[in-house]
Short mmCIF file of C-alpha atoms (C1' of nucleotides) in Angstrom, two decimals:
data_model
loop_
_atom_site.label_atom_id
_atom_site.label_comp_id
_atom_site.label_asym_id
_atom_site.label_seq_id
_atom_site.Cartn_x
_atom_site.Cartn_y
_atom_site.Cartn_z
CA UNK R 49 92.88 104.64 162.77
CA UNK R 50 95.56 102.25 161.69
CA UNK R 51 98.86 102.79 160.03
CA UNK R 52 98.82 102.62 156.26
CA UNK R 53 102.03 102.14 154.36
CA UNK R 54 102.86 102.44 150.70
CA UNK R 55 104.07 99.04 149.60
CA UNK R 56 106.23 99.47 146.53
CA UNK R 57 105.76 95.80 145.62
CA UNK R 58 102.02 96.27 145.08
CA UNK R 59 102.14 100.04 144.45
CA UNK R 60 99.37 100.38 146.97
CA UNK R 61 99.03 102.18 150.25
CA UNK R 62 97.48 99.63 152.52
CA UNK R 63 96.82 98.89 156.18
CA UNK R 64 99.81 97.66 158.06
CA UNK R 65 98.89 94.28 159.50
CA UNK R 66 101.84 92.72 161.32
CA UNK R 67 102.34 88.98 161.17
CA UNK R 68 102.17 88.95 164.96
CA UNK R 69 99.87 91.57 166.45
CA UNK R 70 101.78 94.14 168.46
CA UNK R 71 105.13 93.25 166.94
CA UNK R 72 106.95 94.49 163.88
CA UNK R 73 110.03 93.01 162.25
CA UNK R 74 111.89 95.44 160.03
CA UNK R 75 114.91 94.82 157.87
CA UNK R 76 116.64 97.82 156.32
CA UNK R 77 119.53 97.68 153.91
CA UNK R 78 122.25 99.73 155.47
CA UNK R 79 125.39 100.94 153.84
CA UNK R 80 128.35 99.43 152.20
CA UNK R 81 131.07 100.88 154.35
CA UNK R 82 133.39 101.99 151.59
CA UNK R 83 133.38 105.78 151.96
CA UNK R 84 132.28 108.59 154.26
CA UNK R 85 128.53 109.00 154.69
CA UNK R 86 126.84 111.94 152.99
CA UNK R 87 123.43 113.57 153.32
CA UNK R 88 121.80 111.08 150.98
CA UNK R 89 122.96 108.10 153.01
CA UNK R 90 121.61 109.40 156.26
CA UNK R 91 118.23 110.22 154.76
CA UNK R 92 117.43 106.56 154.47
CA UNK R 93 118.48 105.99 158.06
CA UNK R 94 116.37 108.89 159.32
CA UNK R 95 113.30 107.84 157.31
CA UNK R 96 113.33 104.34 158.71
CA UNK R 97 114.17 105.61 162.17
CA UNK R 98 110.95 107.63 162.05
CA UNK R 99 109.02 104.52 160.96
CA UNK R 100 110.50 102.62 163.85
CA UNK R 101 109.71 105.35 166.38
CA UNK R 102 106.14 105.66 165.16
CA UNK R 103 105.57 101.91 165.38
CA UNK R 104 107.04 101.95 168.87
CA UNK R 105 104.90 104.95 169.86
CA UNK R 106 101.78 103.15 168.67
CA UNK R 107 102.47 100.17 170.87
CA UNK R 108 104.52 97.83 168.72
CA UNK R 109 107.51 95.95 169.89
CA UNK R 110 109.92 96.54 167.03
CA UNK R 111 112.75 94.31 165.94
CA UNK R 112 114.84 96.58 163.78
CA UNK R 113 117.65 94.97 161.83
CA UNK R 114 119.92 97.12 159.69
CA UNK R 115 122.83 95.39 158.06
CA UNK R 116 126.20 96.71 157.12
CA UNK R 117 127.93 95.38 154.04
CA UNK R 118 131.50 95.05 155.16
CA UNK R 119 132.98 93.13 152.22
CA UNK R 120 132.38 93.76 148.55
CA UNK R 121 134.09 94.67 145.28
CA UNK R 122 134.25 98.36 146.08
CA UNK R 123 135.72 97.93 149.52
CA UNK R 124 138.38 95.67 148.07
CA UNK R 125 139.11 98.07 145.22
CA UNK R 126 139.29 101.16 147.39
CA UNK R 127 141.39 99.59 150.09
CA UNK R 128 143.82 98.33 147.45
CA UNK R 129 144.04 101.86 146.04
CA UNK R 130 144.69 103.30 149.45
CA UNK R 131 147.09 100.57 150.44
CA UNK R 132 145.20 99.55 153.55
CA UNK R 133 143.61 96.30 154.61
CA UNK R 134 140.04 96.02 153.36
CA UNK R 135 138.83 95.32 156.88
CA UNK R 136 140.63 98.41 158.15
CA UNK R 137 138.84 100.57 155.59
CA UNK R 138 135.48 98.96 156.35
CA UNK R 139 135.96 99.39 160.11
CA UNK R 140 137.04 103.02 159.76
CA UNK R 141 134.08 103.86 157.53
CA UNK R 142 131.76 102.04 159.90
CA UNK R 143 132.93 104.31 162.71
CA UNK R 144 132.28 107.36 160.52
CA UNK R 145 128.81 106.08 159.79
CA UNK R 146 128.06 105.45 163.47
CA UNK R 147 129.20 108.95 164.36
CA UNK R 148 127.13 110.50 161.58
CA UNK R 149 123.99 108.62 162.58
CA UNK R 150 124.47 109.41 166.26
CA UNK R 151 124.82 113.10 165.41
CA UNK R 152 121.32 113.12 163.96
CA UNK R 153 119.78 110.98 166.66
CA UNK R 154 119.17 107.82 164.64
CA UNK R 155 118.58 105.08 167.18
CA UNK R 156 120.96 102.16 166.98
CA UNK R 157 119.25 99.16 165.42
CA UNK R 158 118.17 96.25 167.57
CA UNK R 159 121.04 94.46 165.90
CA UNK R 160 123.39 95.42 163.10
CA UNK R 161 124.72 92.31 161.42
CA UNK R 162 127.58 92.36 158.94
CA UNK R 163 128.11 90.08 155.98
CA UNK R 164 131.49 88.81 157.12
CA UNK R 165 130.02 87.51 160.36
CA UNK R 166 127.36 85.45 158.59
CA UNK R 167 129.22 83.30 156.10
CA UNK R 168 127.83 80.01 157.51
CA UNK R 169 124.24 81.26 157.16
CA UNK R 170 125.00 82.48 153.65
CA UNK R 171 126.57 79.17 152.64
CA UNK R 172 123.62 77.29 154.07
CA UNK R 173 121.17 79.38 152.06
CA UNK R 174 123.14 78.90 148.86
CA UNK R 175 123.21 75.15 149.47
CA UNK R 176 119.43 75.18 149.81
CA UNK R 177 119.13 77.02 146.51
CA UNK R 178 121.49 74.61 144.76
CA UNK R 179 119.56 71.65 146.17
CA UNK R 180 116.28 73.09 144.92
CA UNK R 181 117.68 73.67 141.46
CA UNK R 182 117.74 77.46 141.61
CA UNK R 183 121.49 77.94 141.79
CA UNK R 184 124.52 76.35 140.22
CA UNK R 185 128.27 76.39 140.52
CA UNK R 186 129.93 78.07 137.55
CA UNK R 187 131.17 75.62 134.99
CA UNK R 188 134.32 77.63 134.29
CA UNK R 189 136.01 76.59 137.52
CA UNK R 190 135.97 80.12 138.92
CA UNK R 191 134.38 78.97 142.15
CA UNK R 192 131.45 81.34 141.59
CA UNK R 193 127.90 80.25 142.34
CA UNK R 194 125.04 81.89 140.46
CA UNK R 195 121.33 82.20 140.97
CA UNK R 196 119.51 80.72 137.99
CA UNK R 197 117.08 83.44 136.98
CA UNK R 198 115.33 81.24 134.43
CA UNK R 199 114.56 78.64 137.06
CA UNK R 200 112.43 81.07 139.04
CA UNK R 201 109.36 82.04 136.98
CA UNK R 202 108.36 84.93 139.22
CA UNK R 203 111.73 86.62 138.88
CA UNK R 204 111.00 90.28 138.24
CA UNK R 205 107.75 90.35 140.23
CA UNK R 206 108.93 92.91 142.75
CA UNK R 207 109.72 95.49 140.10
CA UNK R 208 107.20 94.21 137.55
CA UNK R 209 109.77 93.56 134.91
CA UNK R 210 109.97 90.69 132.52
CA UNK R 211 113.30 88.99 132.20
CA UNK R 212 113.16 89.29 128.41
CA UNK R 213 112.81 93.06 128.63
CA UNK R 214 115.76 93.55 130.89
CA UNK R 215 118.76 95.14 129.36
CA UNK R 216 121.40 92.45 129.31
CA UNK R 217 124.44 93.44 131.28
CA UNK R 218 126.64 94.26 128.36
CA UNK R 219 129.72 95.13 130.35
CA UNK R 220 129.49 92.25 132.78
CA UNK R 221 131.83 89.36 132.30
CA UNK R 222 129.55 86.43 131.47
CA UNK R 223 132.12 84.00 132.92
CA UNK R 224 130.36 80.74 133.68
CA UNK R 225 126.83 82.12 133.64
CA UNK R 226 124.00 80.25 131.95
CA UNK R 227 122.19 83.52 131.40
CA UNK R 228 123.75 86.98 131.53
CA UNK R 229 121.10 88.01 134.05
CA UNK R 230 122.09 85.33 136.53
CA UNK R 231 123.71 86.96 139.52
CA UNK R 232 126.45 85.87 141.88
CA UNK R 233 125.57 84.28 145.20
CA UNK R 234 129.15 83.37 145.93
CA UNK R 235 132.29 84.80 144.41
CA UNK R 236 135.23 82.47 144.06
CA UNK R 237 138.48 83.77 145.51
CA UNK R 238 140.86 85.37 143.03
CA UNK R 239 144.14 84.60 144.67
CA UNK R 240 146.20 86.69 142.27
CA UNK R 241 144.31 89.96 142.88
CA UNK R 242 142.51 89.62 146.18
CA UNK R 243 143.97 89.34 149.66
CA UNK R 244 143.77 85.98 151.39
CA UNK R 245 141.82 87.58 154.23
CA UNK R 246 138.94 88.23 151.81
CA UNK R 247 138.11 84.55 151.45
CA UNK R 248 136.11 82.05 153.48
CA UNK R 249 135.82 78.31 153.03
CA UNK R 250 132.76 76.93 151.24
CA UNK R 251 131.66 73.75 149.46
CA UNK R 252 132.60 75.51 146.19
CA UNK R 253 136.04 76.45 147.36
CA UNK R 254 137.30 79.60 149.07
CA UNK R 255 135.48 82.80 148.24
CA UNK R 256 133.22 85.51 149.57
CA UNK R 257 129.51 86.26 149.55
CA UNK R 258 127.85 88.00 146.62
CA UNK R 259 126.17 91.24 147.49
CA UNK R 260 122.51 90.25 147.56
CA UNK R 261 122.68 86.98 149.43
CA UNK R 262 123.81 88.48 152.74
CA UNK R 263 120.53 90.33 153.24
CA UNK R 264 118.45 87.23 152.56
CA UNK R 265 120.56 85.21 154.97
CA UNK R 266 120.61 87.79 157.75
CA UNK R 267 116.96 88.78 157.47
CA UNK R 268 116.12 85.10 157.69
CA UNK R 269 118.33 84.54 160.68
CA UNK R 270 117.09 87.43 162.81
CA UNK R 271 113.54 88.00 161.62
CA UNK R 272 112.58 84.52 160.42
CA UNK R 273 111.46 83.23 157.03
CA UNK R 274 108.59 85.74 156.96
CA UNK R 275 108.73 89.23 158.39
CA UNK R 276 106.86 92.49 158.14
CA UNK R 277 108.78 95.31 156.49
CA UNK R 278 111.81 95.53 154.26
CA UNK R 279 113.22 98.96 153.54
CA UNK R 280 115.92 100.72 151.59
CA UNK R 281 116.57 103.37 148.96
CA UNK R 282 114.71 103.32 145.64
CA UNK R 283 117.84 102.42 143.77
CA UNK R 284 117.92 99.11 145.61
CA UNK R 285 114.60 97.92 144.21
CA UNK R 286 116.42 96.45 141.30
CA UNK R 287 118.54 94.45 141.31
CA UNK R 288 119.20 94.18 145.01
CA UNK R 289 115.73 93.71 146.44
CA UNK R 290 114.44 91.80 143.46
CA UNK R 291 117.29 89.37 143.95
CA UNK R 292 116.84 89.16 147.69
CA UNK R 293 113.22 88.24 147.26
CA UNK R 294 113.94 85.74 144.50
CA UNK R 295 116.63 84.02 146.54
CA UNK R 296 114.55 83.89 149.68
CA UNK R 297 111.36 82.70 148.05
CA UNK R 298 113.17 80.20 145.88
CA UNK R 299 114.53 78.78 149.13
CA UNK R 300 110.99 78.49 150.48
CA UNK R 301 110.90 81.61 152.62
CA UNK R 302 107.93 83.97 152.16
CA UNK R 303 110.13 86.97 153.01
CA UNK R 304 108.84 90.55 153.48
CA UNK R 305 105.16 91.50 153.61
CA UNK R 306 105.74 95.18 152.83
CA UNK R 307 108.46 96.91 150.83
CA UNK R 308 109.24 100.53 151.60
CA UNK R 309 111.59 102.63 149.54
CA UNK R 310 112.82 106.11 150.27
CA UNK R 311 113.51 108.56 147.46
CA UNK R 312 116.78 110.27 146.72
CA UNK R 313 118.40 113.44 147.77
CA UNK R 314 120.12 114.95 144.78
CA UNK R 315 122.24 118.00 144.18
CA UNK R 316 121.59 120.06 141.07
CA UNK R 317 119.55 117.20 139.69
CA UNK R 318 122.37 114.75 140.04
CA UNK R 319 122.81 111.81 142.34
CA UNK R 320 124.95 112.77 145.26
CA UNK R 321 127.35 109.97 144.63
CA UNK R 322 128.11 111.50 141.23
CA UNK R 323 128.36 115.17 142.08
CA UNK R 324 129.74 114.74 145.52
CA UNK R 325 132.30 117.12 146.80
CA UNK R 326 133.27 117.04 150.42
CA UNK R 327 130.63 119.61 151.26
CA UNK R 328 127.83 117.04 151.36
CA UNK R 329 129.64 114.78 153.80
CA UNK R 330 128.03 114.80 157.19
CA UNK R 331 130.85 116.44 159.15
CA UNK R 332 130.95 119.39 156.74
CA UNK R 333 127.18 119.77 156.71
CA UNK R 334 127.28 119.86 160.50
CA UNK R 335 129.57 122.83 160.33
CA UNK R 336 126.67 124.77 158.79
CA UNK R 337 123.73 123.50 160.81
CA UNK R 338 123.27 121.44 163.95
CA UNK R 339 122.41 117.75 163.74
CA UNK R 340 118.89 118.35 164.96
CA UNK R 341 118.37 120.90 162.18
CA UNK R 342 119.65 118.51 159.54
CA UNK R 343 117.28 115.90 160.86
CA UNK R 344 114.39 118.38 160.72
CA UNK R 345 115.27 119.14 157.11
CA UNK R 346 115.04 115.45 156.26
CA UNK R 347 111.90 114.80 158.28
CA UNK R 348 110.05 117.81 156.86
CA UNK R 349 109.99 116.17 153.41
CA UNK R 350 108.00 113.02 152.74
CA UNK R 351 110.21 109.93 152.56
CA UNK R 352 108.98 109.08 149.06
CA UNK R 353 109.63 112.55 147.68
CA UNK R 354 112.70 113.41 145.78
CA UNK R 355 114.59 116.19 147.55
CA UNK R 356 116.86 118.61 145.78
CA UNK R 357 119.53 119.40 148.32
CA UNK R 358 120.72 122.95 148.81
CA UNK R 359 122.31 124.75 151.69
CA UNK R 360 119.72 127.52 151.25
CA UNK R 361 116.88 125.08 151.82
CA UNK R 362 118.79 123.49 154.67
CA UNK R 363 119.29 126.82 156.41
CA UNK R 364 115.68 127.73 155.89
CA UNK R 365 114.68 124.48 157.54
CA UNK R 366 117.02 125.28 160.41
CA UNK R 367 115.21 128.60 160.91
CA UNK R 368 111.84 126.90 160.88
CA UNK R 369 113.06 124.45 163.48
CA UNK R 370 114.40 127.20 165.70
CA UNK R 371 110.93 128.65 165.79
CA UNK R 372 109.75 125.43 167.40
CA UNK R 373 112.68 125.39 169.77
CA UNK R 374 112.16 129.02 170.74
CA UNK R 375 108.60 128.26 171.70
CA UNK R 376 109.71 125.39 173.94
CA UNK R 377 112.30 127.70 175.49
CA UNK R 378 109.73 130.37 176.14
CA UNK R 379 107.28 127.85 177.57
CA UNK R 380 109.96 126.59 179.91
CA UNK R 381 110.88 123.00 180.62
CA UNK R 382 107.75 120.98 180.26
CA UNK R 383 106.47 117.48 180.61
CA UNK R 384 105.95 115.24 177.62
CA UNK R 385 102.32 114.48 176.85
CA UNK R 386 101.48 110.79 176.86
CA UNK R 387 99.31 111.17 173.78
CA UNK R 388 100.06 112.87 170.53
CA UNK R 389 97.36 115.12 168.96
CA UNK R 390 94.90 113.26 166.75
CA UNK R 391 95.80 115.30 163.67
CA UNK R 392 99.45 114.38 164.13
CA UNK R 393 98.62 110.69 164.53
CA UNK R 394 96.42 110.79 161.45
CA UNK R 395 99.24 112.33 159.43
CA UNK R 396 101.74 109.73 160.59
CA UNK R 397 99.29 106.89 159.99
CA UNK R 398 98.93 108.04 156.40
CA UNK R 399 102.10 106.48 155.09
CA UNK R 400 104.28 108.43 157.54
CA UNK R 401 103.05 111.84 156.43
CA UNK R 402 105.77 113.74 158.20
CA UNK R 403 105.17 116.99 156.26
CA UNK R 404 101.59 117.16 157.51
CA UNK R 405 102.77 116.03 160.94
CA UNK R 406 105.31 118.85 161.03
CA UNK R 407 102.55 121.27 160.00
CA UNK R 408 100.58 120.12 163.07
CA UNK R 409 103.64 120.87 165.21
CA UNK R 410 103.80 124.37 163.77
CA UNK R 411 100.09 124.92 164.33
CA UNK R 412 100.49 123.99 167.97
CA UNK R 413 103.57 126.20 168.27
CA UNK R 414 101.58 129.17 167.02
CA UNK R 415 98.75 128.41 169.44
CA UNK R 416 101.28 128.02 172.22
CA UNK R 417 102.98 131.31 171.43
CA UNK R 418 99.61 132.95 171.35
CA UNK R 419 98.77 131.50 174.77
CA UNK R 420 102.10 132.67 176.14
CA UNK R 421 101.53 136.23 174.98
CA UNK R 422 98.12 136.39 176.61
CA UNK R 423 99.29 134.63 179.75
CA UNK R 424 97.00 131.71 179.06
CA UNK R 425 97.94 128.68 181.16
CA UNK R 426 97.30 126.39 178.17
CA UNK R 427 100.87 127.00 177.00
CA UNK R 428 102.40 124.34 179.23
CA UNK R 429 100.02 121.69 177.97
CA UNK R 430 100.70 122.68 174.39
CA UNK R 431 104.44 122.51 174.96
CA UNK R 432 104.00 119.00 176.35
CA UNK R 433 102.15 117.98 173.21
CA UNK R 434 104.78 119.56 171.01
CA UNK R 435 107.45 117.60 172.82
CA UNK R 436 105.52 114.38 172.39
CA UNK R 437 105.29 114.96 168.65
CA UNK R 438 108.91 115.93 168.33
CA UNK R 439 109.84 112.79 170.24
CA UNK R 440 108.16 110.63 167.61
CA UNK R 441 110.14 112.45 164.93
CA UNK R 442 113.37 112.14 166.91
CA UNK R 443 113.48 115.93 167.19
CA UNK R 444 112.87 116.68 170.86
CA UNK R 445 115.56 119.25 171.74
CA UNK R 446 115.43 118.05 175.36
CA UNK R 447 116.28 114.47 174.36
CA UNK R 448 119.59 113.65 176.07
CA UNK R 449 120.74 112.29 172.70
CA UNK R 450 121.36 115.87 171.63
CA UNK R 451 123.21 116.81 174.79
CA UNK R 452 126.78 117.85 174.41
CA UNK R 453 126.34 118.60 170.73
CA UNK R 454 126.47 122.19 169.55
CA UNK R 455 127.11 123.91 172.81
CA UNK R 456 129.50 123.35 175.64
CA UNK R 457 127.83 123.81 179.02
CA UNK R 458 130.88 125.20 180.75
CA UNK R 459 131.52 127.67 177.96
CA UNK R 460 127.88 128.75 178.15
CA UNK R 461 128.31 129.50 181.84
CA UNK R 462 131.39 131.60 181.18
CA UNK R 463 129.71 133.59 178.41
CA UNK R 464 126.63 134.03 180.55
CA UNK R 465 128.67 135.49 183.36
CA UNK R 466 130.38 137.94 181.02
CA UNK R 467 127.28 138.94 179.13
CA UNK R 468 125.22 139.29 182.28
CA UNK R 469 127.48 142.03 183.60
CA UNK R 470 127.00 144.01 180.42
CA UNK R 471 123.28 143.41 180.43
CA UNK R 472 123.03 144.75 183.97
CA UNK R 473 124.72 147.94 182.83
CA UNK R 474 122.34 148.15 179.91
CA UNK R 475 119.32 147.61 182.13
CA UNK R 476 120.50 150.45 184.34
CA UNK R 477 120.92 152.67 181.28
CA UNK R 478 117.45 151.77 180.07
CA UNK R 479 115.95 152.55 183.43
CA UNK R 480 117.64 155.97 183.19
CA UNK R 481 116.20 156.21 179.65
CA UNK R 482 119.74 156.58 178.34
CA UNK R 483 118.88 154.87 175.02
CA UNK R 484 122.16 155.80 173.36
CA UNK R 485 124.16 154.02 176.02
CA UNK R 486 121.74 151.06 176.13
CA UNK R 487 121.96 150.57 172.38
CA UNK R 488 125.72 150.96 172.40
CA UNK R 489 126.00 148.09 174.86
CA UNK R 490 123.64 145.95 172.82
CA UNK R 491 125.64 146.69 169.65
CA UNK R 492 128.86 145.81 171.39
CA UNK R 493 127.48 142.45 172.51
CA UNK R 494 126.08 141.86 169.05
CA UNK R 495 129.45 142.55 167.49
CA UNK R 496 130.72 139.58 169.49
CA UNK R 497 127.99 137.44 167.93
CA UNK R 498 125.50 137.47 170.79
CA UNK R 499 121.92 138.64 170.18
CA UNK R 500 120.02 140.33 172.98
CA UNK R 501 116.25 140.26 173.28
CA UNK R 502 114.17 142.09 175.84
CA UNK R 503 111.42 139.92 177.24
CA UNK R 504 108.90 140.57 180.00
CA UNK R 505 111.15 138.44 182.20
CA UNK R 506 114.20 140.59 181.46
CA UNK R 507 116.87 140.52 178.78
CA UNK R 508 117.80 137.21 177.20
CA UNK R 509 120.85 136.42 175.13
CA UNK R 510 121.53 133.82 172.47
CA UNK R 511 124.28 133.05 170.04
"C1'" G V 236 113.78 99.09 124.48
"C1'" G V 237 111.60 97.88 129.61
"C1'" U V 238 110.13 99.66 134.68
"C1'" G V 239 108.99 103.48 138.19
"C1'" G V 240 108.56 108.71 139.73
"C1'" G V 241 108.11 113.92 138.86
"C1'" U V 242 106.77 119.43 136.92
"C1'" U V 243 102.63 123.39 142.69
"C1'" G V 244 103.11 130.72 144.63
"C1'" G V 245 109.35 134.99 145.30
"C1'" C V 246 111.67 130.23 147.58
"C1'" C V 247 111.34 125.31 150.19
"C1'" G V 248 107.63 121.89 150.41
"C1'" A V 249 102.40 119.23 151.34
"C1'" G V 250 97.77 117.79 149.15
"C1'" A V 251 95.19 113.83 145.16
"C1'" G V 252 87.57 115.88 142.78
"C1'" G V 253 84.50 121.09 146.33
"C1'" C V 254 86.44 123.59 152.11
"C1'" G V 255 93.72 128.36 150.93
"C1'" A V 256 99.00 122.25 154.70
"C1'" G V 257 103.09 124.30 156.94
"C1'" G V 258 107.62 126.97 156.85
"C1'" C V 259 111.03 130.79 154.87
"C1'" A V 260 111.19 135.62 152.54
"C1'" A V 261 108.41 140.22 151.63
"C1'" C V 262 104.75 143.90 152.96
"C1'" G V 263 101.02 146.20 156.48
"C1'" G V 264 99.27 146.37 161.61
"C1'" A V 265 99.61 145.31 167.16
"C1'" C V 266 103.41 145.13 170.98
"C1'" U V 267 108.42 147.68 172.02
"C1'" G V 268 112.17 153.74 174.01
"C1'" C V 269 114.14 151.51 169.29
"C1'" A V 270 114.80 146.55 168.18
"C1'" A V 271 114.23 141.30 168.59
"C1'" A V 272 110.73 137.67 169.58
"C1'" U V 273 105.51 136.95 169.34
"C1'" C V 274 100.52 137.70 167.50
"C1'" C V 275 96.96 139.45 163.53
"C1'" G V 276 96.55 140.42 158.38
"C1'" U V 277 98.22 140.57 152.95
"C1'" C V 278 100.69 137.94 148.67
"C1'" U V 279 94.71 132.81 145.91
"C1'" A V 280 99.91 128.83 142.90
"C1'" C V 281 99.45 123.96 140.58
"C1'" A V 282 104.26 122.46 133.02
"C1'" C V 283 101.25 122.97 128.32
"C1'" G V 284 96.79 121.66 125.05
"C1'" G V 285 92.22 119.28 124.99
"C1'" G V 286 88.29 116.51 127.59
"C1'" U V 287 84.91 114.43 131.74
"C1'" U V 288 82.12 116.89 135.79
"C1'" C V 289 77.45 121.24 138.83
"C1'" A V 290 82.77 121.48 140.45
"C1'" A V 291 89.67 119.53 138.31
"C1'" A V 292 96.13 121.14 141.06
"C1'" U V 293 93.55 116.35 141.84
"C1'" C V 294 90.20 112.06 136.97
"C1'" C V 295 90.87 110.94 131.32
"C1'" C V 296 93.56 111.75 126.47
"C1'" G V 297 97.64 114.08 124.21
"C1'" U V 298 102.28 117.09 124.32
"C1'" A V 299 106.81 119.00 126.41
"C1'" C V 300 110.58 118.78 129.84
"C1'" C V 301 113.09 116.44 134.12
"C1'" C V 302 114.74 112.34 137.30
"C1'" A V 303 115.71 107.24 138.83
"C1'" C V 304 116.50 101.81 137.98
"C1'" C V 305 117.69 97.75 134.21
"C1'" U V 306 123.26 93.51 138.01
"C1'" C V 307 128.56 99.17 141.96
"C1'" C V 308 124.69 102.60 144.51
"C1'" A V 309 120.74 105.13 150.34
#
RNA sequence: GGUGGGUUGGCCGAGAGGCGAGGCAACGGACUGCAAAUCCGUCUACACGGGUUCAAAUCCCGUACCCACCUCCA
């Protein structure tokens, strides 16, 4: 069976056929580093991380490029408000993003280019577009350069919209545009309002890149004129991805073969960016659940399904994940199977059907628990398969990526030593059938937040 | 106005013509000194109104409501 992906450009789920067999080039639009990352932001990263891991697991060599927009209107506006350098704000937010992604085990991209480091490539691409008659310098002397939407007949093809039907940007300043729908490739420097550091030299005078052009330039540089998969959030389909494709194709580059878009996470029906309090920011969410549990929550929903975020649902997901973890604990440290079960592979091949894939994990967990309770030796093999599946989803609790998060090893040793003494007393009481005393000890430990379970192998404690 | 998506059991969340995804919660049973964990079982749902079909949550027509995008957005 081969991987099938839902291509939002054609609205079809079709076989993934890489341009070069055994290789996959993926470009994902990352974040504009202008504020702290929230749950919605990391969903996109997790979704495409799962795609990457599955392609890798099925024998592809993956080139995974995720950009970071480190200069734009918002960064400039926010930094001005806060009285800091724009690059200081961008760098600080980039560190927050890195920390958030690391906390949920999102693999670092093969390379993570930023717009500010690719001005020459951007300028070169704009020059190509001007030379081909698809872009023009603004006639108002602003130093802006615009893409000429009317010069590119297939503009709108990605989102199946006709230029005439598009709502003209009423609020936008038409400046030197030939058509209100033309968009900026290059933004001339505004020396009276913008810092001098936010400008780079260009044939059209000092300025900075427009938002869309950076992705075309960087995808082209690292993945070539044609590459396999372009990803991002649904909101980026238009205008961002439409414009990226128009720019790239107008410059003679075939661009992406498949377009993948992840759906939103909302709160109370609203976009997170609108309703956002601090509680949806990653550090606060991680005060409620562990990173691996947050990741499970994201992975358990299909990437194209809208998710209504709630802490109740998140905590429920955490419980479901602990069931998987508990099984692995009970089964003991195991190997990782080299192959994933066929039902799991089939689910993943079907447009990354992680919900069905997670259901397969749970089926195996139940079988494994059953084997453990009857002393069946199959349990170890099942645990190895479970670990293999979790690995693909980035959810293997034994992955060193999770180490050091959630529990401190030295502290665990200290607690273990203290609790063990009490448990020995309790065991003695139980052997003497002194249930009152045994339960009193268990209650005392519980009052400190430690649960005790009696297992055939003796008492076990957990926080 | 244009474009795309949605409405599934107490809850979360899959599925896309027949064969009950999975989890959480609840209830019953097994196990246990009692628990916990685990296992077995129970709870038979698809917004509404028509239609097609031997068979519809799934296809078609209509209606209602919700969400996203239309140049800041993951």
